């Protein structure tokens, strides 16, 4: 399996899923006489980023690896999505903005050629964090041990925030893309 085959479908499945969860959450809010924008400030814990950040970080963390694994500088517009996430406690933005960030990432990933990341497996990546910590990895290590872990952390956190808030999401919504592999006739009745 190439890095393109591993990362791009994974990112697309989960970004589309997160977008659908947000739609379900907005319907939940409307049914309870509330505004979907209020969702953006929800958190799992006081010291964690709010839902607004989770959508932005998932979007950013699906695009960042594409640039790193291609040896490209991360575009300023992509970095801005990350900064929006960092600043989301002060400016959570709107529900529509969160959905737009997810749509931006989905459109970006859908436009990639089928071998977009295949040359990135063995490149050296120096991942410099804002606090000065630097990780040195190969492209394969970066994809496996950093990019996927970070992406799933923020995707799962968004899911958990919505569940904690009372939105009725289940495992089926989390892995809706896996239904493509369902053997006919094996789904329980009822």
Coordinates of N, CA and C in Angstrom, one line a residue:
X1 N 0.9 -1.2 0.0 CA 0.0 0.0 0.0 C 0.9 1.2 0.0
X2 N 0.6 2.2 -0.9 CA 1.4 3.4 -0.9 C 0.9 4.4 0.1
X3 N 1.7 5.4 0.3 CA 1.2 6.5 1.2 C -0.1 7.2 0.7
X4 N -0.1 7.3 -0.6 CA -1.3 7.9 -1.2 C -2.6 7.1 -0.9
X5 N -2.4 5.8 -1.2 CA -3.5 4.8 -0.9 C -3.9 4.8 0.5
X6 N -3.0 5.0 1.4 CA -3.3 4.9 2.9 C -3.9 6.2 3.3
X7 N -3.3 7.3 3.1 CA -3.7 8.6 3.7 C -4.9 9.3 3.0
X8 N -4.9 9.4 1.7 CA -5.9 10.2 1.1 C -7.3 9.6 1.3
X9 N -7.6 8.3 1.1 CA -8.9 7.8 1.4 C -9.3 7.9 2.9
X10 N -8.3 7.7 3.7 CA -8.5 7.8 5.2 C -9.0 9.2 5.5
X11 N -8.2 10.2 5.0 CA -8.6 11.6 5.3 C -10.0 11.9 4.7
X12 N -10.2 11.5 3.5 CA -11.5 11.8 2.9 C -12.7 11.2 3.6
X13 N -12.6 9.9 4.0 CA -13.6 9.2 4.7 C -14.0 10.0 6.0
X14 N -13.0 10.3 6.7 CA -13.2 10.9 8.0 C -13.7 12.4 8.0
X15 N -13.1 13.1 7.0 CA -13.6 14.5 6.8 C -15.1 14.5 6.4
X16 N -15.4 13.6 5.5 CA -16.8 13.6 5.1 C -17.7 13.1 6.2
X17 N -17.2 12.2 7.0 CA -17.9 11.8 8.2 C -18.1 12.9 9.2
X18 N -17.0 13.7 9.4 CA -17.1 14.8 10.4 C -18.1 15.9 9.9
X19 N -18.1 16.1 8.6 CA -19.1 17.0 8.0 C -20.5 16.5 8.2
X20 N -20.7 15.2 8.1 CA -22.1 14.7 8.3 C -22.5 14.8 9.8
X21 N -21.5 14.6 10.7 CA -21.8 14.7 12.1 C -22.2 16.1 12.4
X22 N -21.5 17.1 11.8 CA -21.9 18.5 12.1 C -23.3 18.7 11.6
X23 N -23.7 18.2 10.4 CA -25.0 18.3 9.9 C -26.1 17.8 10.9
X24 N -25.8 16.6 11.4 CA -26.7 16.0 12.4 C -26.7 16.8 13.7
X25 N -25.6 17.3 14.1 CA -25.6 18.2 15.3 C -26.4 19.4 15.1
X26 N -26.3 20.0 13.9 CA -27.1 21.2 13.6 C -28.6 20.9 13.7
X27 N -29.0 19.8 13.1 CA -30.4 19.4 13.2 C -30.8 19.2 14.6
X28 N -29.9 18.6 15.4 CA -30.2 18.4 16.9 C -30.4 19.7 17.5
X29 N -29.6 20.7 17.2 CA -29.7 22.0 17.8 C -31.0 22.7 17.4
X30 N -31.4 22.6 16.1 CA -32.6 23.2 15.6 C -33.8 22.6 16.3
X31 N -33.8 21.3 16.5 CA -34.9 20.5 17.1 C -35.1 21.0 18.6
X32 N -34.0 21.5 19.2 CA -34.0 21.9 20.6 C -34.1 23.5 20.7
X33 N -34.5 24.1 19.5 CA -34.6 25.6 19.5 C -33.3 26.3 19.7
X34 N -32.2 25.8 19.3 CA -30.9 26.4 19.5 C -30.3 26.7 18.2
X35 N -29.2 27.5 18.2 CA -28.5 27.9 17.0 C -27.2 27.0 16.9
X36 N -27.0 26.5 15.7 CA -25.8 25.6 15.5 C -24.5 26.3 15.8
X37 N -24.4 27.6 15.7 CA -23.2 28.3 16.0 C -22.7 28.1 17.4
X38 N -23.7 27.8 18.3 CA -23.3 27.6 19.7 C -22.5 26.3 19.9
X39 N -22.6 25.4 19.0 CA -21.8 24.2 19.0 C -20.3 24.4 19.0
X40 N -19.9 25.5 18.3 CA -18.5 25.8 18.1 C -17.7 26.0 19.4
X41 N -18.4 26.3 20.5 CA -17.7 26.6 21.7 C -17.6 25.4 22.7
X42 N -18.3 24.3 22.3 CA -18.3 23.1 23.1 C -16.9 22.5 23.3
X43 N -16.6 22.0 24.5 CA -15.3 21.3 24.7 C -15.5 20.0 25.5
X44 N -14.5 19.1 25.4 CA -14.5 18.0 26.3 C -14.1 18.3 27.7
X45 N -13.1 19.2 27.8 CA -12.6 19.6 29.1 C -12.1 21.1 29.0
X46 N -12.1 21.8 30.1 CA -11.8 23.2 30.1 C -10.5 23.6 29.4
X47 N -9.5 22.7 29.5 CA -8.2 23.0 28.9 C -8.0 22.4 27.5
X48 N -9.1 22.0 26.9 CA -9.0 21.5 25.5 C -9.6 22.5 24.5
X49 N -9.2 22.4 23.3 CA -9.7 23.3 22.2 C -11.2 22.9 22.0
X50 N -12.0 23.9 21.6 CA -13.4 23.7 21.3 C -13.7 23.0 20.0
X51 N -14.9 22.7 19.8 CA -15.3 22.0 18.5 C -14.8 22.8 17.3
X52 N -14.9 24.1 17.3 CA -14.5 24.9 16.2 C -13.0 24.6 15.8
X53 N -12.2 24.4 16.8 CA -10.8 24.0 16.5 C -10.7 22.6 15.9
X54 N -11.5 21.7 16.4 CA -11.4 20.3 15.9 C -11.6 20.2 14.4
X55 N -12.6 21.0 13.9 CA -12.9 21.0 12.5 C -11.7 21.6 11.7
X56 N -11.2 22.6 12.2 CA -10.0 23.3 11.6 C -8.8 22.5 11.6
X57 N -8.5 21.9 12.8 CA -7.3 21.0 12.9 C -7.4 19.8 12.0
X58 N -8.6 19.2 12.0 CA -8.7 18.0 11.1 C -8.5 18.4 9.6
X59 N -9.0 19.6 9.2 CA -8.8 20.0 7.9 C -7.3 20.3 7.6
X60 N -6.7 21.0 8.5 CA -5.3 21.3 8.4 C -4.4 20.1 8.3
X61 N -4.7 19.1 9.2 CA -3.9 17.9 9.4 C -4.2 16.9 8.3
X62 N -5.1 17.2 7.4 CA -5.3 16.3 6.2 C -4.5 16.9 5.0
X63 N -4.3 18.2 5.1 CA -3.6 18.9 4.0 C -2.1 19.0 4.2
X64 N -1.7 19.3 5.5 CA -0.3 19.4 5.8 C 0.6 18.2 5.4
X65 N 0.1 17.0 5.6 CA 1.0 15.8 5.2 C 1.2 15.8 3.6
X66 N 0.2 16.2 2.9 CA 0.4 16.2 1.4 C 1.6 17.1 1.1
X67 N 1.6 18.3 1.6 CA 2.7 19.2 1.3 C 4.1 18.7 1.9
X68 N 4.1 18.2 3.1 CA 5.3 17.7 3.7 C 5.8 16.5 2.9
X69 N 5.0 15.6 2.5 CA 5.4 14.4 1.8 C 5.8 14.6 0.4
X70 N 5.4 15.8 -0.1 CA 5.8 16.2 -1.5 C 7.0 17.1 -1.4
X71 N 7.5 17.4 -0.2 CA 8.7 18.2 -0.1 C 8.4 19.7 -0.4
X72 N 7.1 20.1 -0.2 CA 6.6 21.4 -0.5 C 6.5 22.3 0.8
X73 N 6.6 23.5 0.6 CA 6.3 24.4 1.7 C 4.8 24.4 1.9
X74 N 4.4 24.5 3.2 CA 2.9 24.6 3.5 C 2.4 25.9 3.1
X75 N 1.4 26.0 2.2 CA 0.9 27.3 1.8 C 0.3 28.1 2.9
X76 N 0.4 29.4 2.8 CA -0.1 30.3 3.8 C -1.6 30.1 4.1
X77 N -2.3 29.9 3.1 CA -3.8 29.6 3.3 C -4.0 28.4 4.2
X78 N -3.2 27.4 4.0 CA -3.3 26.2 4.8 C -2.9 26.5 6.3
X79 N -1.8 27.3 6.4 CA -1.3 27.7 7.7 C -2.4 28.5 8.5
X80 N -3.1 29.3 7.7 CA -4.2 30.1 8.3 C -5.3 29.3 8.9
X81 N -5.6 28.1 8.4 CA -6.6 27.2 9.0 C -6.1 26.8 10.3
X82 N -4.8 26.4 10.4 CA -4.2 26.0 11.7 C -4.3 27.2 12.7
X83 N -3.9 28.4 12.3 CA -4.0 29.5 13.2 C -5.4 29.8 13.7
X84 N -6.4 29.6 12.8 CA -7.8 29.7 13.2 C -8.1 28.7 14.3
X85 N -7.6 27.5 14.2 CA -7.8 26.5 15.2 C -7.2 27.0 16.6
X86 N -5.9 27.4 16.5 CA -5.2 27.9 17.7 C -6.0 29.0 18.4
X87 N -6.6 29.9 17.6 CA -7.3 31.1 18.1 C -8.8 30.8 18.3
X88 N -9.3 29.6 18.2 CA -10.7 29.4 18.3 C -11.4 29.6 19.6
X89 N -10.6 29.6 20.7 CA -11.2 29.9 22.0 C -11.6 31.3 22.1
X90 N -10.9 32.2 21.4 CA -11.2 33.7 21.4 C -12.2 34.0 20.2
X91 N -12.0 33.3 19.1 CA -12.9 33.5 18.0 C -13.3 32.1 17.4
X92 N -14.4 31.5 17.9 CA -14.7 30.2 17.5 C -15.3 30.2 16.0
X93 N -15.7 31.3 15.5 CA -16.3 31.3 14.2 C -17.7 30.7 14.2
X94 N -18.2 30.5 13.0 CA -19.6 30.0 12.9 C -19.6 28.5 12.4
X95 N -20.7 27.9 12.5 CA -21.0 26.6 12.1 C -20.6 26.5 10.6
X96 N -21.1 27.5 9.8 CA -20.9 27.5 8.4 C -19.4 27.6 8.0
X97 N -18.6 28.3 8.8 CA -17.2 28.4 8.6 C -16.5 27.1 8.9
X98 N -16.9 26.4 9.9 CA -16.3 25.1 10.2 C -16.6 24.1 9.1
X99 N -17.8 24.1 8.6 CA -18.2 23.2 7.4 C -17.4 23.6 6.2
X100 N -17.1 24.9 6.0 CA -16.4 25.4 4.9 C -14.9 24.9 4.9
X101 N -14.4 24.9 6.1 CA -13.0 24.4 6.3 C -12.9 22.9 5.9
X102 N -13.9 22.1 6.3 CA -13.9 20.7 6.0 C -14.0 20.6 4.5
X103 N -14.9 21.4 3.9 CA -15.1 21.3 2.4 C -13.9 21.7 1.7
X104 N -13.1 22.7 2.2 CA -11.9 23.1 1.5 C -10.9 21.9 1.5
X105 N -10.7 21.2 2.6 CA -9.8 20.1 2.7 C -10.3 18.9 1.8
X106 N -11.6 18.7 1.8 CA -12.1 17.6 0.9 C -11.8 17.9 -0.6
X107 N -12.1 19.1 -1.0 CA -11.9 19.5 -2.4 C -10.4 19.4 -2.7
X108 N -9.5 19.9 -1.8 CA -8.1 19.8 -2.1 C -7.6 18.3 -2.3
X109 N -8.1 17.4 -1.4 CA -7.7 16.0 -1.4 C -8.3 15.3 -2.7
X110 N -9.5 15.7 -3.0 CA -10.1 15.0 -4.2 C -9.4 15.4 -5.5
X111 N -8.7 16.5 -5.5 CA -8.1 17.0 -6.7 C -6.7 16.4 -6.9
X112 N -6.2 15.6 -5.9 CA -4.8 15.1 -6.0 C -4.8 13.9 -7.0
X113 N -3.6 13.8 -7.7 CA -3.5 12.6 -8.6 C -3.3 11.3 -7.7
X114 N -3.5 10.2 -8.4 CA -3.5 8.9 -7.7 C -2.2 8.5 -7.1
X115 N -1.1 9.2 -7.5 CA 0.2 8.9 -6.9 C 0.8 10.1 -6.2
X116 N 0.0 11.0 -5.7 CA 0.4 12.3 -5.1 C 1.5 12.2 -4.1
X117 N 1.5 11.1 -3.2 CA 2.4 11.1 -2.1 C 3.4 9.9 -2.2
X118 N 3.4 9.2 -3.3 CA 4.1 8.0 -3.5 C 5.7 8.2 -3.4
X119 N 6.1 9.4 -3.7 CA 7.6 9.6 -3.6 C 8.0 10.1 -2.2
X120 N 7.1 10.2 -1.3 CA 7.4 10.8 0.0 C 7.8 9.8 1.0
X121 N 7.7 8.5 0.7 CA 8.0 7.5 1.7 C 9.3 7.6 2.4
X122 N 10.4 7.9 1.6 CA 11.7 7.9 2.2 C 12.3 9.3 2.4
X123 N 11.6 10.4 2.1 CA 12.1 11.7 2.3 C 12.3 12.0 3.8
X124 N 13.3 12.8 4.1 CA 13.5 13.2 5.5 C 12.6 14.4 5.8
X125 N 11.9 14.2 7.0 CA 11.0 15.3 7.4 C 11.5 15.7 8.8
X126 N 11.7 17.0 8.9 CA 12.0 17.7 10.2 C 10.7 18.4 10.6
X127 N 10.0 17.9 11.6 CA 8.8 18.5 12.0 C 9.1 19.4 13.2
X128 N 9.0 20.6 13.0 CA 9.3 21.6 14.0 C 8.0 22.1 14.6
X129 N 7.8 21.9 15.9 CA 6.6 22.4 16.6 C 6.8 23.8 17.1
X130 N 5.7 24.5 17.4 CA 5.8 25.9 17.8 C 6.6 26.1 19.1
X131 N 6.7 25.1 19.9 CA 7.4 25.2 21.2 C 8.9 25.0 21.1
X132 N 9.4 24.7 19.8 CA 10.8 24.5 19.6 C 11.2 23.0 19.5
X133 N 10.3 22.1 19.8 CA 10.6 20.7 19.7 C 10.7 20.3 18.3
X134 N 11.7 19.5 17.9 CA 11.8 19.0 16.5 C 11.8 17.5 16.5
X135 N 11.0 16.9 15.6 CA 11.0 15.5 15.4 C 11.7 15.3 14.0
X136 N 12.6 14.3 13.9 CA 13.2 13.9 12.6 C 12.7 12.5 12.3
X137 N 12.1 12.4 11.1 CA 11.4 11.2 10.7 C 11.6 11.0 9.2
X138 N 11.4 9.8 8.7 CA 11.2 9.6 7.3 C 9.8 9.9 7.0
X139 N 9.5 10.0 5.7 CA 8.1 10.2 5.3 C 7.1 9.1 5.8
X140 N 7.6 7.9 5.7 CA 6.8 6.8 6.2 C 6.5 6.9 7.7
X141 N 7.5 7.2 8.5 CA 7.3 7.3 9.9 C 6.4 8.5 10.2
X142 N 6.6 9.6 9.5 CA 5.7 10.8 9.7 C 4.3 10.4 9.4
X143 N 4.0 9.8 8.3 CA 2.7 9.4 7.9 C 2.0 8.5 9.0
X144 N 2.8 7.5 9.4 CA 2.2 6.4 10.3 C 2.1 6.9 11.7
X145 N 3.2 7.6 12.2 CA 3.3 7.9 13.6 C 2.9 9.3 14.0
X146 N 2.8 10.2 13.1 CA 2.4 11.6 13.4 C 1.1 12.0 12.7
X147 N 1.2 11.9 11.3 CA 0.0 12.5 10.6 C -1.3 11.8 10.9
X148 N -1.3 10.5 10.8 CA -2.5 9.8 11.1 C -3.0 9.9 12.6
X149 N -2.0 9.9 13.5 CA -2.4 10.0 14.9 C -3.0 11.4 15.2
X150 N -2.3 12.4 14.7 CA -2.8 13.8 15.0 C -4.2 14.0 14.3
X151 N -4.4 13.5 13.1 CA -5.6 13.7 12.4 C -6.7 12.9 13.1
X152 N -6.5 11.7 13.5 CA -7.5 10.9 14.2 C -7.8 11.5 15.6
X153 N -6.8 12.1 16.3 CA -7.1 12.7 17.6 C -8.1 13.8 17.5
X154 N -8.0 14.7 16.5 CA -8.9 15.8 16.4 C -10.2 15.4 15.8
X155 N -10.2 14.4 14.9 CA -11.5 13.9 14.4 C -12.3 13.2 15.5
X156 N -11.6 12.4 16.3 CA -12.3 11.7 17.4 C -12.7 12.7 18.4
X157 N -12.0 13.7 18.7 CA -12.3 14.7 19.7 C -13.6 15.4 19.3
X158 N -13.7 15.7 18.0 CA -15.0 16.3 17.5 C -16.2 15.4 17.7
X159 N -16.0 14.1 17.4 CA -17.0 13.2 17.6 C -17.4 13.1 19.0
X160 N -16.4 13.0 19.9 CA -16.7 12.9 21.4 C -17.4 14.1 21.9
X161 N -17.0 15.3 21.4 CA -17.7 16.5 21.9 C -19.2 16.5 21.6
X162 N -19.4 16.1 20.3 CA -20.9 16.0 19.9 C -21.6 15.0 20.7
X163 N -21.0 13.8 20.9 CA -21.7 12.8 21.7 C -21.9 13.3 23.1
X164 N -20.9 13.9 23.7 CA -21.1 14.4 25.1 C -22.2 15.4 25.2
X165 N -22.4 16.2 24.1 CA -23.5 17.2 24.0 C -24.9 16.6 23.9
X166 N -24.9 15.3 23.5 CA -26.2 14.6 23.3 C -26.6 14.3 21.9
X167 N -25.8 14.7 21.0 CA -26.1 14.3 19.6 C -26.0 12.8 19.4
X168 N -27.0 12.2 18.8 CA -27.1 10.8 18.7 C -26.3 10.3 17.5
X169 N -25.0 10.1 17.8 CA -24.1 9.5 16.8 C -23.7 8.1 17.4
X170 N -23.5 7.2 16.5 CA -23.0 5.9 16.9 C -21.8 5.5 16.1
X171 N -21.4 4.3 16.3 CA -20.2 3.7 15.6 C -20.5 3.8 14.1
X172 N -21.7 3.5 13.7 CA -22.1 3.6 12.3 C -21.8 4.9 11.6
X173 N -22.0 6.0 12.3 CA -21.6 7.3 11.8 C -20.1 7.5 11.8
X174 N -19.4 6.9 12.7 CA -18.0 7.1 12.8 C -17.3 6.4 11.7
X175 N -17.8 5.2 11.3 CA -17.1 4.4 10.3 C -18.1 4.2 9.1
X176 N -18.9 5.1 8.8 CA -19.9 5.0 7.7 C -19.3 4.5 6.4
X177 N -18.1 4.9 6.2 CA -17.4 4.5 4.9 C -17.2 3.0 4.8
X178 N -17.1 2.3 6.0 CA -16.9 0.9 6.0 C -18.1 0.1 5.5
X179 N -19.3 0.7 5.4 CA -20.4 0.0 4.9 C -20.2 -0.4 3.4
X180 N -19.3 0.2 2.7 CA -19.0 -0.2 1.4 C -18.5 -1.7 1.3
X181 N -18.0 -2.2 2.5 CA -17.4 -3.5 2.5 C -18.4 -4.5 3.2
X182 N -19.6 -4.1 3.5 CA -20.6 -5.0 4.2 C -21.0 -6.1 3.3
X183 N -20.9 -7.3 3.8 CA -21.3 -8.5 3.0 C -22.8 -8.5 3.0
X184 N -23.4 -8.6 1.8 CA -24.9 -8.6 1.7 C -25.5 -9.7 2.5
X185 N -26.6 -9.3 3.2 CA -27.4 -10.3 3.9 C -26.9 -10.5 5.4
X186 N -25.8 -9.8 5.8 CA -25.3 -10.0 7.1 C -25.7 -8.9 8.1
X187 N -26.4 -7.9 7.7 CA -26.8 -6.9 8.6 C -28.0 -7.4 9.5
X188 N -27.9 -7.3 10.8 CA -28.9 -7.8 11.7 C -30.3 -7.1 11.4
X189 N -31.3 -7.8 11.5 CA -32.7 -7.3 11.3 C -33.1 -6.5 12.5
X190 N -34.0 -5.5 12.2 CA -34.6 -4.7 13.3 C -34.0 -3.5 13.5

